[in-house]
Amino acid sequence: MARKNLHSNLAFALSVVVVSATASLANPNGASSPQAVTPSASADISGADEFQRYCALCHGPDGRGVGPLSDAMKKSAADLSQISKRNGGHFPFSKVAATIRNGGGVTEHDTTRMPAWGKVLSADSDPVRAKAIIFEITQYVEALQEK
């Protein structure tokens, strides 16, 4: 009986170590990061396609701020190809992802702010897929940056 409990305790301890090690390898700083999205979650998601679906109406198909809804907006949407330039040559990946997820503080979108796409996407699909879509769109916006 004591031997059985010892084996159970060792098995439990080993599984805790494995899970902890896996979690720390996946995210060594313990913070939420762009790398927290697993490749399998975003394997079938195209940032370019998702951008066209959710962002291009306001930001334009090339992300330069001239989309089909531009005329209906109080002010043109941001030129997304200039984000790095406006940030000293650095693309603020986490900030851009947070803006997509939580909405923008700007009022270019007529009388409302930029939609909080995280809520919209989570309602349309599961939260993991929503995070993957936001990750892929953010990577796509990063690729739009003028050099």
Coordinates of C-alpha atoms in Angstrom, one line a residue:
M1 CA 0.0 0.0 0.0
A2 CA 2.8 2.4 0.9
R3 CA 4.6 1.5 -2.3
K4 CA 1.4 2.2 -4.3
N5 CA 1.0 5.7 -2.7
L6 CA 4.7 6.4 -3.4
H7 CA 4.3 5.6 -7.1
S8 CA 1.1 7.7 -7.2
N9 CA 2.8 10.6 -5.5
L10 CA 5.9 10.3 -7.8
A11 CA 3.7 10.2 -10.9
F12 CA 1.7 13.2 -9.8
A13 CA 4.9 15.2 -9.0
L14 CA 6.4 14.2 -12.4
S15 CA 3.3 15.4 -14.2
V16 CA 3.4 18.7 -12.4
V17 CA 7.0 19.2 -13.3
V18 CA 6.3 18.3 -17.0
V19 CA 3.3 20.7 -17.2
S20 CA 5.3 23.5 -15.5
A21 CA 8.3 23.0 -17.7
T22 CA 6.1 23.0 -20.8
A23 CA 4.4 26.2 -19.7
S24 CA 7.7 28.0 -19.0
L25 CA 9.1 26.9 -22.3
A26 CA 6.1 28.2 -24.2
N27 CA 6.3 31.5 -22.4
P28 CA 9.6 31.9 -20.4
N29 CA 8.8 35.3 -19.1
G30 CA 5.4 34.3 -17.7
A31 CA 3.7 37.2 -19.5
S32 CA 1.2 37.3 -22.2
S33 CA 3.0 37.6 -25.5
P34 CA 2.4 37.2 -29.2
Q35 CA 4.2 33.8 -29.0
A36 CA 1.4 32.5 -26.7
V37 CA -0.7 31.6 -29.7
T38 CA 0.0 28.1 -30.8
P39 CA 0.9 27.4 -34.4
S40 CA -1.9 24.9 -34.7
A41 CA -4.5 27.5 -33.6
S42 CA -3.5 29.7 -36.5
A43 CA -2.5 27.1 -39.1
D44 CA -5.5 27.7 -41.3
I45 CA -5.8 31.4 -40.8
S46 CA -4.4 33.9 -43.3
G47 CA -3.6 37.4 -41.8
A48 CA -4.1 38.9 -45.3
D49 CA -7.5 37.3 -45.7
E50 CA -8.6 38.3 -42.2
F51 CA -7.4 41.8 -42.7
Q52 CA -9.4 42.1 -45.9
R53 CA -12.5 40.7 -44.1
Y54 CA -12.3 42.9 -40.9
C55 CA -10.0 45.9 -41.5
A56 CA -10.0 46.9 -45.2
L57 CA -13.4 48.5 -45.1
C58 CA -11.9 51.4 -43.1
H59 CA -8.1 51.0 -43.5
G60 CA -8.2 50.1 -47.2
P61 CA -7.1 46.9 -48.9
D62 CA -3.4 48.1 -48.6
G63 CA -3.8 49.4 -45.0
R64 CA -3.1 53.0 -46.0
G65 CA -6.3 54.4 -44.5
V66 CA -8.5 54.8 -47.6
G67 CA -11.2 52.1 -47.6
P68 CA -14.7 51.9 -49.0
L69 CA -16.1 53.4 -45.9
S70 CA -13.7 56.4 -45.8
D71 CA -16.4 58.8 -47.1
A72 CA -18.7 57.9 -44.2
M73 CA -16.0 58.5 -41.5
K74 CA -15.4 61.8 -39.7
K75 CA -11.7 61.4 -40.2
S76 CA -9.7 59.0 -42.3
A77 CA -8.6 55.8 -40.7
A78 CA -5.0 55.4 -39.7
D79 CA -2.4 54.6 -42.4
L80 CA -1.3 51.3 -41.0
S81 CA 1.8 51.2 -43.1
Q82 CA 3.3 54.0 -41.0
I83 CA 3.1 52.5 -37.6
S84 CA 6.8 51.7 -37.3
K85 CA 7.7 55.1 -38.6
R86 CA 5.5 56.8 -36.0
N87 CA 7.2 54.6 -33.3
G88 CA 10.9 55.3 -34.1
G89 CA 11.3 52.5 -36.5
H90 CA 9.9 49.9 -34.1
F91 CA 6.7 48.0 -34.7
P92 CA 4.9 47.8 -31.3
F93 CA 3.4 44.3 -31.9
S94 CA 1.7 44.0 -28.5
K95 CA 0.2 47.5 -28.6
V96 CA -1.2 46.9 -32.2
A97 CA -2.6 43.5 -31.1
A98 CA -4.2 45.1 -28.1
T99 CA -5.8 47.9 -30.2
I100 CA -7.2 45.3 -32.5
R101 CA -8.5 43.2 -29.6
N102 CA -9.8 46.1 -27.4
G103 CA -10.7 48.7 -30.0
G104 CA -9.2 52.0 -30.7
G105 CA -9.5 55.2 -28.8
V106 CA -10.0 57.2 -31.9
T107 CA -13.3 58.5 -33.2
E108 CA -12.6 58.1 -37.0
H109 CA -15.3 55.5 -37.3
D110 CA -18.2 58.0 -37.6
T111 CA -19.6 58.5 -34.0
T112 CA -18.0 55.4 -32.6
R113 CA -14.5 54.1 -31.9
M114 CA -12.7 51.3 -33.8
P115 CA -14.6 48.1 -32.9
A116 CA -13.2 45.8 -30.2
W117 CA -12.5 43.0 -32.6
G118 CA -11.7 40.6 -29.8
K119 CA -15.3 40.6 -28.7
V120 CA -16.6 40.3 -32.2
L121 CA -14.3 37.4 -33.1
S122 CA -14.9 35.6 -29.8
A123 CA -18.6 35.8 -30.4
D124 CA -18.1 34.4 -33.9
S125 CA -15.7 31.6 -32.9
D126 CA -13.9 30.2 -29.9
P127 CA -11.6 32.5 -27.9
V128 CA -8.4 30.6 -29.0
R129 CA -9.3 31.1 -32.7
A130 CA -10.1 34.7 -32.0
K131 CA -6.6 35.3 -30.5
A132 CA -5.0 33.5 -33.4
I133 CA -6.9 35.7 -35.9
I134 CA -5.7 38.8 -34.0
F135 CA -2.2 37.5 -34.0
E136 CA -2.2 36.8 -37.7
I137 CA -3.7 40.2 -38.6
T138 CA -1.1 41.9 -36.4
Q139 CA 1.7 40.0 -38.2
Y140 CA 0.1 41.0 -41.5
V141 CA 0.0 44.7 -40.4
E142 CA 3.7 44.4 -39.4
A143 CA 4.5 43.2 -42.9
L144 CA 2.7 46.3 -44.4
Q145 CA 5.3 48.6 -42.8
E146 CA 7.2 50.9 -45.1
K147 CA 10.9 50.3 -44.9

